[in-house]
Amino acid sequence: MINTRVDYTLIAQMITPHARVLDLGCGTGDLLQLLKTTRHTQGVGVEIDEDAIGACIEKGLTVVHGDIDTELVDYSTHRFDYVILHESIQEVLHPKKVILESLRVGKKVIVGIPNFCHLTGRSQVFFLGNVPVTDELPHQWYDTPNLRFLSLNDFRAFCQREGITIEQQAALSGDRRIWLFPNLFAHVGIFVLSKK
Amino acid sequence: MIGPGKAFDTNHYFVICSNVIGGCKGSTGPSSINPKTKKPYGLSFPVVTIKDMVNAQKKLIDHLGIIKLLAVAGGSMGGMQVLKWSVLYPESVNSAVVIATNTGHNAQQIAFHEVGRQAIMSDPLWNNGDYYDQTAPTTGMALARMIGHITYMSSESMEQKFGRQLIDKEHVGFDFSQDFQVESYLRSRGDSFVQRFDANSYLYISKALDYFNLTDEQSLVEVFEGVTTSFLILTFSSDWLYPTHQLKDLIKALKINDIEVSSCEIRSSFGHDSFLIDNDMQTKLIRSFLKKITEERSA
């Protein structure tokens, strides 16, 4: 079964056919499988969870058991056309280091981030005085894999500060593309990055 | 692991499994008869290495007329043979399944082996390896096996299996008889090993493992230059004899050489023995990996 999640399809459209792809935090490999089938990519995944690795290898994918924070140093410069960090950067210990290392290992880096400053979250902060717990961000503060909390604006500011070029960006709320005020209305932002 | 519907599915694959040279269950070893003297070789048998074992296996597949193997697979010493296969004959190996092993025996691994060898060699019945027409050095052999067996288990698996349980008694004896179940278990493992294994073979094979080191002459990155084999590397969380971190450099060397590698540390409490015990994850990973390699071959 090919996964047809809109964010996956969007990422697939951003990738050139036959590209070499490294997916950091590839989970059960649905995105890598989609890319392999529709874009004929040569993909490698990095994943920390044993059962997810089992699922990847069952799909015929190549995956290394490892930690995003320490895995990248082994790869030579521009070894991949794309390094993907989709819904994983908020879970790493050293996001800046990982993104900069990804920009060394990959010619381009695709980062997908959850938007912690979506309208629903903001209202919860403002009206309820709670740290947001929403359908998209379902975790309580005491039981969350997320270590980093950022908005689409925060991410853009980071790129500007680090001299990273945002080549393409897209914002999503569920299955819908968000064109107006994405930092308020989008749940997910996807960025294609490069660095001279 | 091997059979119809299993990880190495004999409905799909032709499985070749040969005993190693230096052993005592098929291929020639120190207990074999030297045709010149009509007596067992004993210590006159040449020292063997992992490379010799692989070269003998290569001769076997040449004899069988096989040009390229779909996969070479093995755990522990078998894993060392797989690694040696992949660097000696990369053109003959499509893929490699490397399980619970190391790229070179380290000081701790050599140390345990040395204790085992000393146990055998200090048994007076060993008689410098010349015991085939008299009683074998069974005391030394059993002791060597007991030491070995401890390194194959984990603290957790021993705790689960034995804990402090006593054998047929209510209280410890406060003498030097057997008290604990783990004692009698180790003794029985030692005794059963004596029945089926040759002491000299034990010495030769343990030395072959200790001599194994892929990086004797080159760095690991250089050793794998030009290799195109796909690798699946498996380790087990409770294996302290061949732990996962020892293969990090191997995975790194493969990545640097652009060699396809998948790896997984499988959760298991059985220590080094884990790879010999039926494990659903190990079965699934090997089965899926071989399926993928087969599909790529026929594409």
Coordinates of C-alpha atoms in Angstrom, one line a residue:
Chain A
M1 CA 0.0 0.0 0.0
I2 CA 1.3 3.4 -1.0
N3 CA 0.7 6.1 1.4
T4 CA -1.1 9.1 -0.1
R5 CA -0.8 11.6 2.6
V6 CA -0.8 15.1 1.2
D7 CA 2.4 16.2 2.9
Y8 CA 4.2 13.1 1.4
T9 CA 2.8 13.8 -2.0
L10 CA 3.9 17.4 -1.7
I11 CA 7.5 16.3 -0.7
A12 CA 7.5 13.9 -3.6
Q13 CA 6.8 16.7 -6.0
M14 CA 9.7 18.7 -4.6
I15 CA 12.1 15.9 -5.5
T16 CA 13.7 15.3 -8.9
P17 CA 13.4 11.8 -10.3
H18 CA 16.2 9.3 -9.6
A19 CA 17.6 11.5 -6.8
R20 CA 19.6 10.1 -3.9
V21 CA 17.7 10.6 -0.7
L22 CA 18.5 10.3 3.0
D23 CA 15.4 10.3 5.2
L24 CA 16.3 11.2 8.8
G25 CA 13.7 9.7 11.2
C26 CA 12.0 7.7 8.4
G27 CA 9.6 5.9 10.7
T28 CA 7.9 3.0 9.0
G29 CA 9.3 4.1 5.6
D30 CA 6.0 5.3 4.0
L31 CA 7.6 8.4 2.5
L32 CA 10.7 6.6 1.3
Q33 CA 8.5 4.0 -0.3
L34 CA 6.4 6.6 -2.0
L35 CA 9.5 8.3 -3.3
K36 CA 11.0 5.0 -4.5
T37 CA 7.7 4.2 -6.4
T38 CA 6.9 7.5 -7.9
R39 CA 10.3 9.2 -8.1
H40 CA 12.5 6.2 -8.5
T41 CA 14.8 7.5 -5.8
Q42 CA 17.7 5.7 -4.2
G43 CA 16.7 6.1 -0.6
V44 CA 18.3 5.4 2.8
G45 CA 16.5 5.8 6.1
V46 CA 17.7 6.5 9.6
E47 CA 15.5 5.3 12.3
I48 CA 15.8 4.7 16.1
D49 CA 12.8 2.4 16.6
E50 CA 13.3 -1.3 16.1
D51 CA 9.8 -2.1 15.0
A52 CA 9.8 0.8 12.5
I53 CA 13.0 -0.6 11.1
G54 CA 11.3 -4.0 10.7
A55 CA 8.5 -2.3 8.8
C56 CA 11.0 -0.5 6.5
I57 CA 13.0 -3.6 5.7
E58 CA 9.7 -5.4 5.0
K59 CA 9.0 -2.8 2.4
G60 CA 12.3 -3.5 0.8
L61 CA 13.9 -0.3 2.0
T62 CA 17.5 0.4 3.2
V63 CA 17.6 1.7 6.7
V64 CA 20.2 2.2 9.4
H65 CA 19.4 1.8 13.1
G66 CA 20.7 5.1 14.5
D67 CA 20.1 8.4 16.1
I68 CA 19.7 11.5 13.9
D69 CA 21.9 13.6 16.3
T70 CA 24.9 11.3 15.7
E71 CA 24.3 9.6 12.3
L72 CA 25.2 12.3 9.8
V73 CA 29.0 12.6 10.5
D74 CA 29.6 9.3 8.7
Y75 CA 28.5 10.6 5.3
S76 CA 30.7 12.5 2.8
T77 CA 29.8 16.0 1.6
H78 CA 27.0 16.1 -1.0
R79 CA 26.6 12.3 -0.7
F80 CA 22.8 12.8 -1.2
D81 CA 20.7 15.0 -3.5
Y82 CA 18.2 15.5 -0.7
V83 CA 18.2 15.0 3.0
I84 CA 14.7 14.9 4.5
L85 CA 13.8 15.9 8.0
H86 CA 10.1 15.5 8.0
E87 CA 8.4 15.8 11.4
S88 CA 11.6 14.9 13.1
I89 CA 13.6 18.1 13.7
Q90 CA 11.4 19.0 16.7
E91 CA 12.5 15.7 18.3
V92 CA 16.3 16.1 18.0
L93 CA 18.6 17.3 20.7
H94 CA 20.7 19.6 18.5
P95 CA 18.5 20.9 15.6
K96 CA 20.8 23.6 14.4
K97 CA 23.7 21.2 14.2
V98 CA 21.6 18.6 12.5
I99 CA 20.2 21.0 9.9
L100 CA 23.7 22.4 9.1
E101 CA 25.2 18.9 8.9
S102 CA 22.2 17.9 6.6
L103 CA 23.1 20.8 4.3
R104 CA 26.7 19.5 4.1
V105 CA 25.6 15.9 3.4
G106 CA 22.8 16.8 1.1
K107 CA 22.7 19.3 -1.8
K108 CA 19.2 20.2 -0.6
V109 CA 17.4 19.7 2.6
I110 CA 13.7 19.3 3.0
V111 CA 12.4 20.1 6.5
G112 CA 8.8 19.5 7.6
I113 CA 7.9 21.2 10.9
P114 CA 4.8 21.2 13.0
N115 CA 3.6 24.8 13.6
F116 CA 3.3 25.4 17.3
C117 CA 1.8 28.8 16.7
H118 CA -1.4 27.8 14.9
L119 CA -4.5 29.7 15.8
T120 CA -5.9 26.9 17.9
G121 CA -2.7 26.7 20.0
R122 CA -2.5 30.5 20.3
S123 CA -6.1 30.6 21.6
Q124 CA -5.4 28.0 24.2
V125 CA -2.4 29.9 25.4
F126 CA -4.4 33.2 25.4
F127 CA -7.8 32.2 26.7
L128 CA -7.1 29.1 28.8
G129 CA -3.5 29.8 29.8
N130 CA -2.5 26.3 28.8
V131 CA 0.4 25.1 26.8
P132 CA -1.5 24.0 23.6
V133 CA -2.7 20.4 23.3
T134 CA -4.5 20.0 20.0
D135 CA -5.4 17.2 17.5
E136 CA -2.2 18.0 15.6
L137 CA -0.1 18.5 18.7
P138 CA -1.7 15.9 21.0
H139 CA 1.1 15.5 23.6
Q140 CA 1.0 16.8 27.2
W141 CA 4.1 18.6 28.3
Y142 CA 5.1 15.7 30.5
D143 CA 4.8 13.1 27.9
T144 CA 5.9 14.3 24.5
P145 CA 8.6 13.3 22.0
N146 CA 9.0 16.9 21.1
L147 CA 12.0 18.8 22.4
R148 CA 11.7 21.9 20.3
F149 CA 8.7 24.2 19.9
L150 CA 8.7 26.5 16.9
S151 CA 6.5 28.3 14.4
L152 CA 6.9 28.7 10.6
N153 CA 8.2 32.3 11.3
D154 CA 10.7 31.0 13.8
F155 CA 12.0 28.6 11.2
R156 CA 12.3 31.3 8.5
A157 CA 14.1 33.6 10.9
F158 CA 16.6 30.8 11.7
C159 CA 17.3 30.2 8.1
Q160 CA 17.9 33.9 7.5
R161 CA 20.3 34.1 10.5
E162 CA 22.3 31.0 9.3
G163 CA 22.5 32.2 5.7
I164 CA 20.3 29.3 4.5
T165 CA 18.3 29.9 1.3
I166 CA 14.6 28.8 1.3
E167 CA 14.1 27.6 -2.2
Q168 CA 10.5 26.5 -1.9
Q169 CA 8.0 26.4 0.9
A170 CA 4.5 25.1 1.4
A171 CA 2.1 25.2 4.3
L172 CA -0.7 22.7 5.1
S173 CA -3.6 22.3 7.4
G174 CA -4.8 18.7 7.2
D175 CA -5.1 18.1 3.4
R176 CA -5.5 21.7 2.5
R177 CA -2.7 24.0 1.2
I178 CA -2.6 27.3 3.2
W179 CA -1.7 30.3 1.2
L180 CA -2.7 33.2 3.4
F181 CA -1.2 33.8 6.9
P182 CA 0.3 30.3 7.1
N183 CA 1.9 31.1 10.5
L184 CA -1.6 31.4 11.9
F185 CA -3.6 28.8 9.9
A186 CA -1.1 26.1 8.9
H187 CA -0.4 23.1 11.0
V188 CA 2.6 22.0 9.0
G189 CA 5.3 23.9 7.1
I190 CA 7.5 22.2 4.5
F191 CA 10.7 24.0 3.4
V192 CA 13.3 23.2 0.7
L193 CA 16.7 24.5 1.8
S194 CA 20.1 25.0 0.3
K195 CA 23.3 26.7 1.4
K196 CA 26.1 28.1 -0.6
Chain B
M1 CA 16.0 -20.3 10.6
I2 CA 16.5 -22.7 7.7
G3 CA 13.7 -24.7 6.1
P4 CA 10.4 -24.3 4.2
G5 CA 8.7 -21.0 5.1
K6 CA 11.5 -20.0 7.4
A7 CA 14.0 -17.0 7.1
F8 CA 16.2 -19.0 4.8
D9 CA 13.3 -20.4 2.9
T10 CA 14.3 -23.7 1.2
N11 CA 11.2 -23.4 -1.0
H12 CA 13.0 -20.4 -2.6
Y13 CA 16.6 -20.7 -1.9
F14 CA 19.3 -23.4 -2.2
V15 CA 21.1 -23.4 1.1
I16 CA 24.8 -24.5 1.3
C17 CA 26.1 -25.1 4.8
S18 CA 29.6 -26.6 5.2
N19 CA 31.6 -27.3 8.3
V20 CA 34.7 -25.3 8.7
I21 CA 38.2 -26.7 8.3
G22 CA 39.8 -27.3 11.6
G23 CA 36.5 -28.6 13.0
C24 CA 35.5 -32.2 13.8
K25 CA 32.2 -32.7 12.0
G26 CA 33.0 -33.0 8.4
S27 CA 35.8 -30.9 7.0
T28 CA 39.3 -32.0 7.8
G29 CA 40.6 -31.0 11.2
P30 CA 43.2 -32.1 13.9
S31 CA 41.2 -35.3 14.7
S32 CA 41.3 -36.4 11.0
I33 CA 43.7 -39.1 9.9
N34 CA 46.8 -37.8 8.3
P35 CA 47.2 -40.0 5.2
K36 CA 51.0 -39.9 5.4
T37 CA 51.2 -41.2 9.0
K38 CA 47.9 -43.0 9.2
K39 CA 47.4 -41.3 12.5
P40 CA 45.3 -38.3 13.6
Y41 CA 47.0 -35.0 12.8
G42 CA 46.9 -33.6 16.4
L43 CA 49.0 -30.5 16.7
S44 CA 50.7 -31.3 13.3
F45 CA 47.6 -29.9 11.7
P46 CA 48.3 -26.5 10.3
V47 CA 46.9 -23.5 12.2
V48 CA 43.8 -22.2 10.3
T49 CA 42.4 -18.7 9.9
I50 CA 38.9 -17.4 9.0
K51 CA 40.4 -16.6 5.6
D52 CA 41.3 -20.3 5.2
M53 CA 37.8 -21.3 6.1
V54 CA 36.4 -18.9 3.4
N55 CA 38.9 -20.1 0.8
A56 CA 37.8 -23.7 1.4
Q57 CA 34.2 -22.6 1.0
K58 CA 35.1 -20.8 -2.2
K59 CA 36.6 -24.0 -3.5
L60 CA 33.4 -25.7 -2.7
I61 CA 31.2 -23.3 -4.6
D62 CA 33.6 -23.4 -7.5
H63 CA 33.4 -27.2 -7.5
L64 CA 29.6 -26.8 -7.5
G65 CA 29.8 -24.5 -10.5
I66 CA 28.3 -21.5 -8.7
I67 CA 29.5 -18.1 -10.0
K68 CA 27.6 -15.8 -7.7
L69 CA 25.9 -16.4 -4.3
L70 CA 22.6 -14.6 -3.6
A71 CA 23.8 -14.1 -0.1
V72 CA 26.4 -15.2 2.4
A73 CA 25.1 -15.3 6.0
G74 CA 26.4 -16.1 9.4
G75 CA 26.5 -15.2 13.0
S76 CA 29.5 -14.9 15.4
M77 CA 32.4 -16.8 13.7
G78 CA 30.0 -17.2 10.7
G79 CA 29.7 -13.4 10.6
M80 CA 33.5 -13.1 10.4
Q81 CA 33.4 -15.5 7.5
V82 CA 30.7 -13.4 5.8
L83 CA 32.9 -10.3 6.2
K84 CA 35.9 -12.1 4.8
W85 CA 33.8 -13.4 1.9
S86 CA 32.6 -9.9 1.0
V87 CA 36.2 -8.5 0.9
L88 CA 38.0 -11.5 -0.6
Y89 CA 35.4 -12.4 -3.3
P90 CA 33.1 -9.4 -3.7
E91 CA 32.3 -10.4 -7.2
S92 CA 30.9 -13.7 -6.0
V93 CA 28.6 -12.3 -3.3
N94 CA 25.4 -10.4 -4.0
S95 CA 24.6 -9.7 -0.4
A96 CA 25.9 -10.3 3.1
V97 CA 24.0 -11.0 6.3
V98 CA 26.3 -10.2 9.2
I99 CA 25.0 -11.2 12.6
A100 CA 26.4 -10.7 16.1
T101 CA 30.1 -10.4 15.3
N102 CA 33.1 -8.1 15.2
T103 CA 35.5 -6.9 12.5
G104 CA 38.4 -8.1 14.6
H105 CA 38.7 -10.0 17.9
N106 CA 39.3 -7.5 20.7
A107 CA 41.3 -8.0 23.9
Q108 CA 38.3 -9.2 26.0
Q109 CA 37.2 -11.7 23.4
I110 CA 40.8 -13.0 23.1
A111 CA 41.1 -13.1 26.9
F112 CA 38.0 -15.4 27.3
H113 CA 39.4 -17.7 24.6
E114 CA 42.8 -17.9 26.3
V115 CA 41.2 -19.0 29.5
G116 CA 39.4 -21.7 27.6
R117 CA 42.5 -22.8 25.9
Q118 CA 44.5 -22.9 29.1
A119 CA 41.7 -25.0 30.7
I120 CA 42.3 -27.6 28.0
M121 CA 46.0 -27.4 27.7
S122 CA 46.5 -27.7 31.5
D123 CA 44.6 -30.9 31.6
P124 CA 47.3 -33.6 31.8
L125 CA 45.2 -35.8 29.5
W126 CA 45.6 -33.3 26.7
N127 CA 49.2 -34.5 26.3
N128 CA 50.3 -31.9 23.8
G129 CA 47.3 -32.7 21.6
D130 CA 48.2 -36.4 21.3
Y131 CA 45.4 -38.1 23.1
Y132 CA 43.4 -39.8 20.3
D133 CA 44.3 -43.4 21.4
Q134 CA 43.6 -42.7 25.0
T135 CA 41.2 -40.8 27.2
A136 CA 40.4 -37.3 25.9
P137 CA 41.1 -34.2 28.1
T138 CA 37.4 -34.0 29.1
T139 CA 37.9 -32.1 32.3
G140 CA 39.7 -29.2 30.5
M141 CA 37.2 -29.3 27.6
A142 CA 34.2 -29.1 29.9
L143 CA 35.7 -26.2 31.8
A144 CA 36.5 -24.4 28.5
R145 CA 32.9 -24.8 27.4
M146 CA 31.5 -23.6 30.8
I147 CA 33.5 -20.4 30.4
G148 CA 32.4 -20.0 26.8
H149 CA 28.8 -20.6 27.7
I150 CA 28.8 -17.9 30.3
T151 CA 29.9 -15.4 27.6
Y152 CA 27.1 -16.5 25.4
M153 CA 24.4 -15.7 28.0
S154 CA 23.4 -12.4 29.6
S155 CA 23.1 -11.5 33.2
E156 CA 19.4 -11.1 32.6
S157 CA 18.8 -14.4 30.9
M158 CA 20.8 -16.2 33.7
E159 CA 18.7 -14.5 36.3
Q160 CA 15.5 -15.5 34.5
K161 CA 16.6 -19.1 34.0
F162 CA 18.3 -19.8 37.3
G163 CA 18.2 -16.9 39.7
R164 CA 19.5 -18.4 43.0
Q165 CA 17.4 -21.5 42.7
L166 CA 18.9 -24.6 44.4
I167 CA 19.1 -28.1 43.0
D168 CA 17.1 -30.7 45.0
K169 CA 17.9 -29.2 48.3
E170 CA 16.2 -26.9 50.7
H171 CA 19.3 -25.0 51.9
V172 CA 22.8 -24.4 50.6
G173 CA 25.2 -27.1 51.8
F174 CA 28.0 -24.9 53.1
D175 CA 30.4 -27.5 51.6
F176 CA 31.8 -27.6 48.1
S177 CA 29.1 -29.8 46.5
Q178 CA 26.8 -28.3 43.9
D179 CA 24.2 -26.0 45.4
F180 CA 22.8 -23.8 42.6
Q181 CA 21.0 -24.7 39.5
V182 CA 23.3 -22.6 37.4
E183 CA 26.2 -24.7 38.6
S184 CA 24.6 -28.0 37.5
Y185 CA 23.5 -26.4 34.2
L186 CA 27.0 -25.3 33.3
R187 CA 28.4 -28.7 34.3
S188 CA 25.9 -30.5 32.1
R189 CA 26.6 -28.2 29.2
G190 CA 30.3 -28.9 29.6
D191 CA 29.7 -32.6 29.8
S192 CA 27.5 -32.8 26.8
F193 CA 30.0 -30.7 24.8
V194 CA 32.8 -33.2 25.6
Q195 CA 30.7 -35.9 23.9
R196 CA 30.4 -34.1 20.6
F197 CA 33.5 -32.0 20.2
D198 CA 37.3 -32.5 19.8
A199 CA 39.6 -30.6 22.2
N200 CA 42.2 -29.8 19.6
S201 CA 39.5 -28.5 17.2
Y202 CA 38.4 -26.2 20.1
L203 CA 42.0 -24.9 20.3
Y204 CA 42.3 -24.4 16.5
I205 CA 39.0 -22.7 16.0
S206 CA 39.3 -20.4 19.0
K207 CA 42.7 -19.3 17.7
A208 CA 41.2 -18.7 14.2
L209 CA 38.7 -16.3 15.8
D210 CA 41.5 -14.6 17.8
Y211 CA 43.6 -14.1 14.7
F212 CA 40.7 -12.6 12.8
N213 CA 41.2 -8.9 12.2
L214 CA 40.1 -7.1 9.0
T215 CA 42.3 -4.1 9.7
D216 CA 45.7 -5.9 10.0
E217 CA 47.1 -4.1 6.9
Q218 CA 44.5 -1.5 5.9
S219 CA 41.9 0.7 7.5
L220 CA 38.3 -0.6 7.5
V221 CA 37.4 2.1 4.9
E222 CA 40.2 0.8 2.6
V223 CA 39.3 -2.8 3.2
F224 CA 35.8 -2.3 1.7
E225 CA 36.9 -0.1 -1.3
G226 CA 35.3 -1.4 -4.5
V227 CA 32.9 -3.8 -2.7
T228 CA 29.4 -3.7 -4.2
T229 CA 27.7 -6.2 -1.9
S230 CA 24.5 -5.2 0.0
F231 CA 24.8 -5.6 3.7
L232 CA 22.3 -6.4 6.4
I233 CA 23.9 -6.1 9.8
L234 CA 22.2 -7.5 12.9
T235 CA 23.1 -7.3 16.6
F236 CA 21.3 -8.0 19.8
S237 CA 20.7 -5.6 22.7
S238 CA 21.9 -8.0 25.4
D239 CA 24.9 -9.4 23.6
W240 CA 27.9 -8.2 25.6
L241 CA 30.4 -10.5 23.9
Y242 CA 29.8 -8.9 20.4
P243 CA 27.9 -5.7 21.3
T244 CA 26.3 -3.3 18.7
H245 CA 28.8 -0.5 19.2
Q246 CA 31.7 -2.7 17.9
L247 CA 30.1 -2.7 14.5
K248 CA 29.6 1.1 14.3
D249 CA 33.0 1.5 12.5
L250 CA 32.0 -1.2 10.0
I251 CA 28.7 0.6 9.2
K252 CA 30.6 3.8 8.8
A253 CA 33.2 2.3 6.5
L254 CA 30.4 0.9 4.3
K255 CA 28.6 4.2 4.2
I256 CA 31.8 6.0 3.2
N257 CA 32.3 3.5 0.4
D258 CA 28.7 4.1 -0.8
I259 CA 27.9 0.5 0.0
E260 CA 24.2 -0.3 0.7
V261 CA 23.8 -1.2 4.3
S262 CA 20.8 -1.8 6.6
S263 CA 21.3 -2.4 10.3
C264 CA 19.2 -3.2 13.3
E265 CA 19.9 -3.9 17.0
I266 CA 17.2 -6.4 17.9
R267 CA 15.8 -6.4 21.5
S268 CA 16.5 -9.7 23.1
S269 CA 17.5 -10.8 26.6
F270 CA 19.4 -14.0 25.6
G271 CA 22.9 -12.4 25.2
H272 CA 25.1 -13.6 22.4
D273 CA 23.0 -16.8 22.1
S274 CA 20.1 -14.6 20.9
F275 CA 20.9 -15.2 17.2
L276 CA 20.6 -18.9 17.7
I277 CA 17.2 -18.7 19.4
D278 CA 14.1 -18.2 17.3
N279 CA 13.5 -14.5 17.1
D280 CA 10.6 -13.1 15.1
M281 CA 12.3 -9.9 14.3
Q282 CA 15.5 -11.6 13.1
T283 CA 13.4 -13.9 10.9
K284 CA 11.4 -11.0 9.4
L285 CA 14.5 -8.9 8.7
I286 CA 16.4 -11.7 7.0
R287 CA 13.4 -12.9 5.0
S288 CA 12.5 -9.4 3.8
F289 CA 16.2 -8.6 3.0
L290 CA 16.6 -11.8 0.9
K291 CA 13.3 -11.1 -0.8
K292 CA 14.5 -7.6 -1.8
I293 CA 17.9 -8.9 -3.0
T294 CA 16.1 -11.6 -5.1
E295 CA 13.7 -9.0 -6.6
E296 CA 16.6 -6.7 -7.5
R297 CA 18.5 -9.6 -9.1
S298 CA 15.6 -10.5 -11.3
A299 CA 14.6 -6.9 -12.2

